[in-house]
XYZ file of C-alpha atoms in Angstrom:
649
model
C -1.947 -47.244 40.982
C 1.727 -48.499 40.657
C 1.851 -46.986 37.357
C 0.726 -43.688 38.316
C 3.223 -43.604 41.236
C 6.138 -44.306 39.034
C 4.810 -41.768 36.516
C 4.872 -39.110 39.107
C 8.393 -40.265 40.291
C 9.517 -39.821 36.435
C 7.997 -36.376 36.479
C 9.611 -35.179 39.678
C 13.024 -36.825 38.445
C 12.935 -34.815 35.134
C 12.058 -31.503 36.914
C 14.885 -32.308 39.467
C 17.416 -32.951 36.456
C 16.329 -29.669 34.777
C 16.993 -27.896 37.938
C 20.402 -29.380 38.227
C 21.168 -28.392 34.824
C 20.347 -24.679 35.524
C 22.294 -24.823 38.746
C 25.315 -26.082 37.223
C 25.074 -23.156 34.755
C 25.209 -20.808 37.429
C 28.020 -22.873 39.576
C 25.411 -24.342 42.013
C 25.140 -27.736 43.600
C 22.055 -29.735 44.465
C 21.191 -31.047 47.818
C 18.101 -33.168 48.504
C 15.282 -31.352 46.648
C 16.678 -27.971 46.808
C 19.238 -26.230 45.069
C 21.492 -23.934 46.840
C 24.799 -21.876 45.633
C 28.062 -23.500 46.719
C 29.942 -20.498 48.449
C 33.127 -22.485 47.941
C 32.925 -22.000 44.285
C 32.603 -18.860 41.965
C 31.585 -20.240 38.600
C 29.197 -17.385 37.895
C 29.003 -15.998 33.986
C 30.982 -12.959 34.416
C 29.971 -9.630 32.370
C 32.699 -8.466 29.996
C 32.826 -6.314 26.942
C 32.696 -7.772 23.518
C 35.418 -7.007 21.028
C 34.810 -4.338 18.282
C 34.530 -7.081 15.565
C 31.827 -8.812 17.197
C 29.939 -5.593 17.984
C 30.120 -4.598 14.203
C 28.621 -7.985 13.186
C 25.770 -7.751 15.732
C 25.060 -4.107 14.357
C 25.352 -5.419 10.693
C 22.633 -8.152 11.541
C 20.443 -5.519 12.633
C 21.199 -2.881 9.707
C 21.965 -5.309 6.751
C 19.304 -8.086 6.399
C 19.989 -8.778 2.676
C 21.563 -7.124 -0.432
C 18.677 -4.880 -0.676
C 19.273 -3.474 2.697
C 23.037 -2.707 1.808
C 21.926 -0.730 -1.314
C 19.369 1.097 0.802
C 21.906 2.271 2.901
C 24.582 3.135 0.430
C 22.104 5.005 -1.812
C 20.696 6.852 1.054
C 24.215 8.075 1.946
C 24.617 9.113 -1.664
C 21.376 11.124 -1.452
C 22.490 12.849 1.699
C 25.616 13.682 -0.006
C 23.891 15.949 -2.364
C 24.091 13.659 -5.293
C 22.240 14.342 -8.449
C 23.157 11.278 -10.284
C 23.486 7.632 -8.596
C 24.507 4.638 -10.322
C 24.071 1.205 -8.788
C 25.845 -2.203 -10.227
C 24.967 -5.438 -8.724
C 26.158 -9.040 -9.557
C 24.385 -12.176 -8.525
C 21.571 -10.312 -7.011
C 23.953 -8.167 -4.848
C 25.508 -11.112 -3.171
C 29.078 -10.867 -4.936
C 29.081 -7.298 -5.897
C 27.401 -4.009 -5.117
C 28.807 -0.943 -6.521
C 27.128 2.752 -5.775
C 28.732 5.675 -7.495
C 27.466 9.215 -6.951
C 28.401 12.651 -7.985
C 27.973 14.123 -4.403
C 30.135 16.314 -2.161
C 32.565 13.345 -1.401
C 35.026 12.882 1.555
C 38.551 14.124 2.287
C 41.526 11.852 3.064
C 41.041 12.539 6.730
C 37.469 11.772 6.845
C 37.497 8.178 5.148
C 39.029 6.348 8.096
C 36.573 8.302 10.304
C 33.692 7.087 8.156
C 34.425 3.559 9.138
C 34.174 4.311 12.671
C 30.903 3.214 14.301
C 28.632 6.299 15.142
C 30.485 8.631 13.094
C 28.391 10.707 10.841
C 28.220 14.318 9.294
C 24.407 14.283 9.250
C 23.909 15.407 13.068
C 25.572 16.111 16.241
C 23.636 13.939 18.465
C 22.083 16.855 20.379
C 18.432 16.565 18.998
C 17.386 13.221 17.507
C 13.764 14.458 16.820
C 15.162 16.893 14.453
C 16.284 14.663 11.807
C 16.400 16.191 8.049
C 18.463 13.307 6.372
C 18.061 9.763 5.717
C 20.930 8.540 7.857
C 22.033 9.728 11.178
C 23.215 6.667 13.230
C 26.598 6.268 11.590
C 26.315 2.436 11.474
C 26.005 1.462 7.722
C 29.555 1.637 6.582
C 31.345 -0.067 9.484
C 28.531 -2.769 9.666
C 29.060 -3.477 5.963
C 32.836 -3.681 6.339
C 32.383 -6.059 9.236
C 30.548 -8.778 7.175
C 31.986 -8.135 3.353
C 34.760 -6.667 1.584
C 34.434 -3.066 1.506
C 36.289 -0.294 -0.389
C 35.559 3.452 -0.584
C 37.078 5.769 -3.103
C 36.090 9.337 -2.753
C 37.018 12.847 -3.982
C 35.901 16.159 -2.308
C 36.135 19.094 -4.589
C 39.369 20.998 -4.056
C 40.888 17.655 -2.755
C 42.862 14.696 -4.096
C 40.974 11.338 -4.442
C 41.867 8.563 -1.828
C 40.717 5.102 -1.329
C 40.509 2.834 1.779
C 39.519 -0.922 2.246
C 37.912 -3.049 5.248
C 37.590 -6.663 4.979
C 35.912 -8.553 7.894
C 36.353 -5.602 10.147
C 40.145 -5.201 9.377
C 40.737 -1.745 7.927
C 43.517 -1.300 5.225
C 45.813 1.675 4.757
C 44.911 4.914 2.972
C 46.133 5.184 -0.383
C 45.614 7.592 -3.222
C 43.028 6.780 -6.036
C 41.580 7.817 -9.503
C 38.158 9.152 -8.959
C 35.913 11.967 -10.140
C 34.389 14.278 -7.692
C 31.887 12.237 -5.611
C 32.359 8.788 -3.999
C 32.321 5.232 -5.179
C 31.464 2.295 -2.708
C 32.199 -1.101 -3.670
C 30.832 -4.041 -1.516
C 32.045 -7.663 -2.463
C 31.305 -10.861 -0.961
C 28.415 -9.849 1.130
C 28.251 -11.924 4.480
C 31.538 -13.803 3.590
C 32.481 -13.186 7.521
C 29.429 -14.575 8.620
C 28.682 -17.381 6.362
C 25.740 -18.585 8.193
C 23.653 -15.581 6.995
C 24.328 -16.823 3.299
C 21.972 -19.629 4.113
C 19.078 -17.291 4.447
C 19.615 -15.547 1.169
C 16.925 -16.197 -1.557
C 17.826 -16.817 -5.109
C 19.616 -14.229 -7.228
C 16.447 -13.312 -8.981
C 14.457 -12.722 -5.659
C 17.231 -10.672 -4.378
C 17.685 -8.771 -7.748
C 13.761 -7.894 -7.476
C 14.299 -6.828 -3.782
C 17.211 -4.278 -4.901
C 15.091 -3.039 -7.631
C 12.140 -2.304 -5.354
C 14.301 -0.358 -3.126
C 15.724 1.768 -5.956
C 12.416 2.528 -7.248
C 11.072 3.620 -3.730
C 13.990 5.852 -3.174
C 13.639 7.173 -6.912
C 10.055 8.276 -5.995
C 11.332 9.687 -2.853
C 13.807 12.052 -4.809
C 12.720 12.847 -8.215
C 15.397 15.511 -8.410
C 17.907 12.622 -8.716
C 18.786 10.528 -11.622
C 18.917 6.806 -10.837
C 20.569 4.039 -12.669
C 20.469 0.281 -11.754
C 22.665 -2.106 -13.708
C 22.994 -5.890 -13.525
C 26.643 -6.783 -14.246
C 26.566 -10.344 -13.473
C 29.264 -12.516 -15.686
C 30.672 -9.175 -17.010
C 27.382 -8.620 -19.156
C 26.008 -5.131 -18.466
C 22.248 -4.978 -18.360
C 20.258 -2.018 -17.856
C 17.445 -2.899 -15.125
C 16.008 0.479 -14.125
C 16.975 3.868 -15.479
C 15.263 7.328 -14.865
C 16.840 10.864 -15.439
C 16.570 13.766 -12.892
C 13.200 15.712 -13.146
C 13.020 19.370 -13.353
C 10.336 21.823 -12.585
C 7.669 22.360 -9.997
C 7.605 19.618 -7.294
C 4.436 17.996 -7.577
C 4.657 17.902 -11.562
C 8.099 16.561 -11.088
C 7.118 13.932 -8.735
C 4.041 12.980 -10.945
C 6.523 12.474 -13.882
C 8.719 10.306 -11.822
C 5.969 8.128 -10.513
C 4.731 7.705 -14.139
C 8.254 6.623 -15.030
C 8.634 4.194 -12.341
C 5.097 2.681 -12.124
C 3.845 3.265 -15.766
C 1.563 5.442 -17.570
C -1.409 3.235 -16.542
C -1.176 4.165 -12.962
C -1.013 7.946 -13.470
C -3.945 7.776 -15.935
C -6.047 5.935 -13.338
C -4.866 7.816 -10.166
C -6.369 10.990 -8.311
C -4.097 13.829 -7.199
C -4.035 14.012 -3.258
C -3.237 17.354 -1.562
C -4.728 17.936 2.046
C -3.445 19.393 5.338
C -4.259 19.187 8.892
C -2.616 20.383 12.312
C 0.777 20.928 10.713
C 0.650 17.634 8.518
C 0.428 17.694 4.919
C -0.613 14.485 2.570
C 0.227 14.558 -1.109
C 0.625 12.044 -3.812
C -1.565 9.956 -6.203
C -4.134 7.314 -5.227
C -5.464 4.901 -7.899
C -9.342 4.415 -8.564
C -11.065 1.470 -6.819
C -11.192 -0.369 -10.103
C -7.591 -0.249 -10.524
C -7.098 -2.298 -7.413
C -4.438 -4.884 -7.125
C -4.347 -8.626 -5.615
C -1.973 -7.818 -3.064
C -0.527 -4.429 -1.366
C 2.659 -4.526 -3.546
C 1.692 -1.177 -5.239
C 1.435 0.856 -2.010
C 4.156 3.230 -1.585
C 4.343 5.266 1.667
C 6.783 8.230 2.664
C 7.205 10.121 5.773
C 9.209 13.385 5.321
C 10.672 11.912 1.934
C 11.625 8.474 3.753
C 10.390 5.098 2.309
C 8.647 3.440 5.375
C 6.372 0.339 5.814
C 4.241 1.466 8.608
C 1.234 -0.364 9.899
C -0.583 2.669 10.910
C -0.233 4.248 7.435
C -1.408 0.982 5.577
C -4.165 0.633 7.942
C -5.432 4.119 7.180
C -5.135 3.338 3.623
C -7.178 0.182 3.910
C -9.931 2.263 5.844
C -10.008 4.785 3.241
C -10.736 2.113 0.642
C -12.991 0.106 2.818
C -16.292 0.854 1.172
C -15.203 0.532 -2.414
C -12.803 -2.557 -2.540
C -13.698 -6.140 -1.906
C -11.849 -7.825 0.955
C -9.238 -9.574 -1.352
C -8.328 -6.472 -3.186
C -5.698 -3.886 -2.271
C -5.534 -0.315 -3.389
C -2.632 1.128 -5.361
C -1.219 4.475 -3.946
C 1.805 6.693 -3.614
C 1.400 8.827 -0.554
C 3.805 11.362 0.929
C 3.172 12.589 4.617
C 5.111 15.736 5.501
C 5.385 17.079 8.961
C 7.798 18.933 11.148
C 10.486 16.633 12.475
C 9.426 16.840 15.931
C 6.128 15.290 15.287
C 7.627 12.117 14.146
C 10.374 9.651 15.689
C 12.421 7.811 12.854
C 14.818 6.377 15.502
C 12.862 3.377 16.377
C 14.310 0.709 14.261
C 17.930 0.349 13.004
C 16.862 -0.103 9.542
C 14.816 3.140 9.734
C 11.759 1.726 7.923
C 9.441 2.362 10.834
C 8.390 5.603 12.458
C 6.336 6.553 15.454
C 3.942 9.576 15.249
C 3.191 11.803 18.117
C -0.379 11.930 17.451
C -1.535 8.844 15.590
C -5.155 9.800 15.466
C -4.460 13.086 13.378
C -2.268 11.139 10.729
C -4.796 8.295 10.377
C -7.748 10.894 10.016
C -5.910 13.127 7.555
C -5.113 10.109 5.241
C -8.633 8.472 5.482
C -10.573 11.850 5.057
C -8.378 13.178 2.246
C -8.638 9.848 0.265
C -12.383 9.368 0.777
C -13.034 13.066 -0.246
C -10.790 12.780 -3.300
C -12.491 9.393 -4.316
C -15.913 10.902 -3.903
C -14.795 14.073 -5.950
C -13.634 11.763 -8.620
C -17.391 11.011 -9.120
C -18.391 8.412 -11.808
C -14.928 8.064 -13.186
C -13.768 4.248 -13.917
C -10.337 3.212 -14.734
C -9.041 2.974 -18.172
C -8.153 -0.554 -17.723
C -11.446 -1.718 -17.555
C -11.872 -0.688 -21.091
C -8.643 -2.180 -22.103
C -9.887 -5.589 -20.764
C -13.024 -5.120 -22.567
C -11.281 -4.711 -25.905
C -8.883 -7.488 -25.154
C -11.831 -9.843 -24.602
C -13.062 -9.100 -28.171
C -11.913 -11.353 -30.857
C -9.689 -8.764 -32.821
C -7.261 -9.981 -35.764
C -3.715 -10.396 -34.687
C -2.541 -8.645 -37.790
C -4.443 -5.569 -39.474
C -6.533 -6.604 -42.454
C -5.792 -5.503 -45.925
C -8.719 -4.233 -47.877
C -8.592 -4.173 -51.962
C -9.897 -0.711 -51.935
C -8.868 2.770 -51.762
C -8.975 4.454 -48.317
C -10.926 7.741 -48.340
C -10.018 10.718 -46.372
C -11.472 11.135 -42.802
C -13.484 14.059 -44.003
C -15.009 11.925 -46.931
C -15.645 8.968 -44.616
C -17.672 11.314 -42.209
C -19.747 12.643 -44.916
C -20.539 9.085 -46.185
C -21.535 7.949 -42.741
C -23.895 11.045 -42.252
C -25.173 10.205 -45.477
C -26.183 6.601 -44.573
C -27.695 7.629 -41.232
C -31.488 6.803 -41.064
C -33.858 9.688 -40.633
C -34.897 10.837 -37.222
C -37.992 9.275 -35.848
C -40.279 10.464 -33.238
C -42.196 8.730 -30.304
C -45.440 9.586 -32.109
C -44.262 7.915 -35.414
C -43.483 4.867 -33.191
C -46.777 4.814 -31.392
C -48.532 5.317 -34.677
C -46.865 2.547 -36.876
C -44.553 0.259 -34.867
C -44.557 -2.374 -37.328
C -43.205 -0.229 -40.055
C -40.034 0.210 -37.757
C -39.620 -3.475 -37.107
C -40.310 -3.077 -33.467
C -43.280 -5.338 -33.179
C -46.274 -4.869 -30.763
C -43.973 -3.749 -27.882
C -42.326 -0.335 -28.746
C -41.422 0.577 -25.180
C -37.650 -0.107 -25.578
C -37.236 2.563 -28.188
C -35.290 5.484 -27.019
C -35.355 8.709 -29.032
C -32.155 10.214 -30.552
C -30.358 12.082 -27.807
C -30.133 15.856 -27.748
C -26.738 17.312 -28.401
C -26.310 18.616 -24.817
C -27.012 14.948 -23.523
C -24.588 13.534 -25.894
C -21.731 15.851 -24.371
C -22.318 14.908 -20.821
C -19.592 12.573 -19.158
C -22.027 9.265 -19.727
C -23.849 10.575 -22.651
C -27.510 9.871 -23.399
C -28.957 6.400 -23.461
C -29.572 4.892 -26.823
C -30.886 1.463 -25.750
C -30.953 -1.337 -23.462
C -29.224 -4.912 -23.997
C -30.723 -8.097 -22.706
C -32.894 -5.951 -20.111
C -29.478 -5.637 -18.094
C -27.149 -3.284 -19.724
C -27.837 0.314 -20.819
C -25.881 1.512 -23.881
C -25.220 5.292 -24.096
C -23.588 7.366 -26.708
C -21.087 10.129 -25.787
C -19.336 12.642 -28.003
C -16.394 10.420 -28.873
C -17.557 6.956 -28.004
C -19.995 4.626 -26.022
C -20.728 3.772 -22.428
C -22.022 0.341 -21.560
C -23.574 0.519 -17.948
C -24.354 -2.403 -15.628
C -27.957 -1.152 -14.501
C -27.987 -3.359 -11.382
C -24.595 -2.361 -10.289
C -24.812 1.221 -10.878
C -28.377 1.615 -9.120
C -27.013 -0.522 -6.336
C -24.365 2.121 -5.517
C -26.714 5.143 -6.043
C -28.944 3.579 -3.254
C -26.153 2.667 -0.968
C -24.805 5.974 -1.015
C -28.426 7.592 -0.356
C -28.733 5.199 2.711
C -25.419 6.021 4.075
C -26.110 9.821 3.729
C -29.245 9.353 5.664
C -27.508 7.357 8.254
C -24.817 9.808 8.699
C -27.367 12.749 9.453
C -28.537 11.155 12.627
C -27.463 8.796 15.326
C -27.691 5.028 14.368
C -30.745 3.637 16.076
C -29.913 1.376 18.821
C -31.986 -1.655 20.194
C -32.089 -1.956 24.015
C -31.311 -5.409 25.266
C -33.842 -6.968 27.664
C -31.012 -8.431 29.698
C -27.570 -6.754 29.193
C -24.846 -9.080 28.157
C -21.980 -9.100 30.371
C -18.596 -9.655 28.567
C -15.505 -10.547 30.633
C -12.290 -8.890 29.395
C -8.771 -8.125 30.526
C -8.663 -4.978 32.712
C -6.654 -3.298 29.973
C -9.099 -4.298 27.262
C -12.146 -3.224 29.257
C -10.359 0.335 29.834
C -9.733 0.752 26.155
C -13.364 0.053 25.259
C -14.717 2.264 27.860
C -12.314 5.158 26.636
C -14.115 4.998 23.241
C -17.616 4.332 24.664
C -18.940 7.789 23.526
C -17.939 7.245 19.957
C -19.282 3.597 19.949
C -22.764 4.866 21.594
C -23.125 7.220 18.306
C -23.142 3.929 16.330
C -25.728 2.453 18.327
C -23.374 0.275 20.673
C -23.820 1.316 24.453
C -21.301 -0.131 26.963
C -21.011 0.496 30.791
C -18.426 -0.680 33.176
C -19.582 -3.699 35.146
C -16.803 -4.417 37.784
C -13.202 -5.282 37.190
C -12.402 -6.469 33.894
C -15.801 -6.536 32.579
C -18.108 -4.299 30.644
C -22.076 -4.580 30.168
C -23.333 -4.276 26.660
C -26.703 -2.354 27.185
C -27.701 -1.455 23.491
C -26.713 -2.921 20.044
C -27.332 -1.083 16.659
C -30.969 -1.997 15.841
C -29.968 -2.418 11.988
C -27.624 -5.382 12.810
C -30.445 -7.386 14.416
C -29.196 -10.314 16.724
C -25.743 -9.630 17.689
C -22.942 -11.911 19.283
C -21.446 -9.119 21.395
C -18.270 -11.001 22.559
C -16.974 -11.714 19.100
C -18.129 -7.986 18.054
C -16.119 -6.475 20.981
C -13.105 -8.819 20.315
C -13.073 -7.321 16.694
C -13.330 -3.775 17.915
C -10.655 -4.279 20.444
C -8.103 -5.688 17.763
C -8.661 -2.551 15.692
C -8.276 -0.203 18.500
C -5.093 -1.570 19.594
C -3.664 -1.362 16.200
C -5.203 1.927 14.784
C -6.489 3.662 17.949
C -9.822 3.916 16.032
C -12.248 1.278 15.201
C -14.261 1.204 12.038
C -15.485 -2.498 12.418
C -18.839 -1.264 13.864
C -19.203 1.144 11.012
C -18.230 -1.275 8.429
C -20.698 -3.748 9.703
C -23.564 -1.285 9.739
C -22.326 -0.183 6.162
C -22.413 -3.932 5.018
C -26.093 -4.023 6.184
C -26.886 -0.864 4.171
C -25.075 -2.593 1.302
C -27.161 -5.669 1.386
C -30.471 -3.333 1.673
C -29.196 -1.338 -1.332
C -28.662 -4.595 -3.279
C -32.078 -5.908 -2.590
C -33.633 -2.397 -3.109
C -32.060 -1.562 -6.554
C -33.083 -2.209 -10.094
C -32.574 -5.999 -11.010
C -31.155 -7.355 -14.039
C -33.945 -8.233 -16.441
C -36.043 -5.269 -15.932
C -36.962 -3.429 -19.037
C -36.209 0.382 -18.673
C -37.796 3.432 -20.611
C -35.475 5.903 -22.067
C -36.174 8.527 -19.483
C -35.485 5.937 -16.633
C -32.076 5.191 -18.317
C -31.297 8.796 -18.823
C -32.202 9.671 -15.222
C -30.050 6.837 -13.967
C -27.188 8.285 -15.964
C -27.547 11.640 -14.737
C -27.647 10.598 -11.156
C -24.366 8.681 -11.588
C -22.738 11.676 -12.781
C -23.871 13.364 -9.566
C -23.040 10.616 -7.148
C -19.523 10.046 -5.630
C -18.071 6.568 -6.252
C -20.525 5.516 -8.919
C -17.580 4.223 -10.943
C -17.888 0.947 -9.109
C -20.555 -0.952 -7.099
C -20.527 -1.657 -3.527
C -18.378 -4.822 -4.099
C -15.790 -3.055 -5.898
C -16.863 -4.260 -9.638
C -16.952 -1.610 -12.235
C -20.483 -0.191 -13.031
C -19.623 0.882 -16.535
C -17.269 0.548 -19.317
C -16.535 3.323 -21.826
C -15.093 2.572 -25.217
C -13.734 5.490 -27.431
C -14.995 5.593 -30.997
C -11.294 5.258 -32.415
C -11.266 1.933 -30.534
C -14.409 0.760 -31.971
C -13.274 1.712 -35.386
C -10.248 -0.231 -35.074
C -12.173 -3.382 -34.174
C -13.775 -2.878 -37.704
C -10.654 -1.987 -39.591
C -11.807 1.665 -40.154
C -8.932 3.382 -38.774
């Protein structure tokens, strides 16, 4: 008892000391157990204005997080100035030097000092912040950079002389004449020298250089009509890191060419064009096939009215669109542009302007999900070319081309020779009459008759045989197709089950005793607002007093359901995306498992007509290029690739 007593005294004493410390901060004294202000003293912390230098450093901390942030602000200024060519030089990852040169409209001598004043801009008059048509509008970038680094601006407007102004640590120098071609050159040296604590948070030079490169690539995709050059000039050695010329022609064609230059030909070859509209919004861009997925979301580029953004709503919609064709650990690759009237989106929600807020998030999410799903479905059985490339790479091909001690005949002569060596056409009747003569043994059921010319011309060709009772081999006009029969049939059955499920309301199982789930008042309200939508999926909810809901029915296909975890998952998604796909995804997961157990198994021998029927149904079925788990259902090899393996090319 004594130990408990002294323990309580210690707790009381500790609490009393904490109160005293707080009291001293506010000029108060402690008497007995209570703390009262001392009227004889006035030691309160008084409100005062910060000096301009501190204000600029605080603003710089919001706007400029790292060298890539500075590059983004300066390049966006150059784009807003109407530049057609922008060159960026960096040294040591941008820590010691960032130089941005453009051929834009430039600034006059009278505008240069004003450009270094906070909230001074030529891009808006401030009367309507919901009608923004430029990248910048805050007027914070240049004064913020000048507050934490050594900044110099040399500019020349057409018809005016060139001038230069410098600012270091917030101290502005005198305006002086300069040598400058029409346009502007902004040079930033020793970033964060005025706030050395921030330098401790910088990553390695290589990491910062990669971040700068990613920023330039995003802006390059946003502006295909502008040429970009990124150079690394560390230690005086000039190295081109990124270079793309300005694109001409129709906007979508120019955009596709620019995306190909930035992300590579592999992406454009394995991507689907997106163009859809709804309620004043338009979605364009390229979305990669599911079999061209990535291990992370680094290949997702999203733009709103031409502005690169990182928005949870958009990434969530992209994930929902690919939910049915990608495994959980894979991420889609896409370059998507959402265009809408400026008054429908607020870009003034973050100093770095990387986040936006839509007036109607449901319309935006619905547009992205439906447009991508329709585009993927319309792509049919298409599979990415990288699957074939990986297949060829797995084969043991010689590192150097073989040399043959023989004359190489012409292509026409080789074709005539091959045709002359082909075996004669054998019919099924001949096989049945004399199977031993063809070396097929007693079981001739695996024989497939030679395909008709029309079948060979179809996308997946005509079946020629079956390998290891698991893979179908088909001949196309210019190559072969190898199909995983189980994976392909699994997708076909799954799409059939989903179509049947979509035609009617999901069957519900009534609970003998309704399950009461206690929630916060806000969470219960959110769920009940979506009760009608959830009822269509077989989940019927009713209010049950304050902060609780009663679960009356659950989807019958799910069997026994733990209601509380299910509602928690649905709530999490509703809070983030204003729409829940959790229940639908769980139902689809059950249908996927059903299709897996109900499809053709590996090891089953198939007849020729069965194999051809499977190929034809794959051609008619959306998303048949990958199974329910995201694996490719077939591999296509071109004849030229096969000939190269055997040294025929």
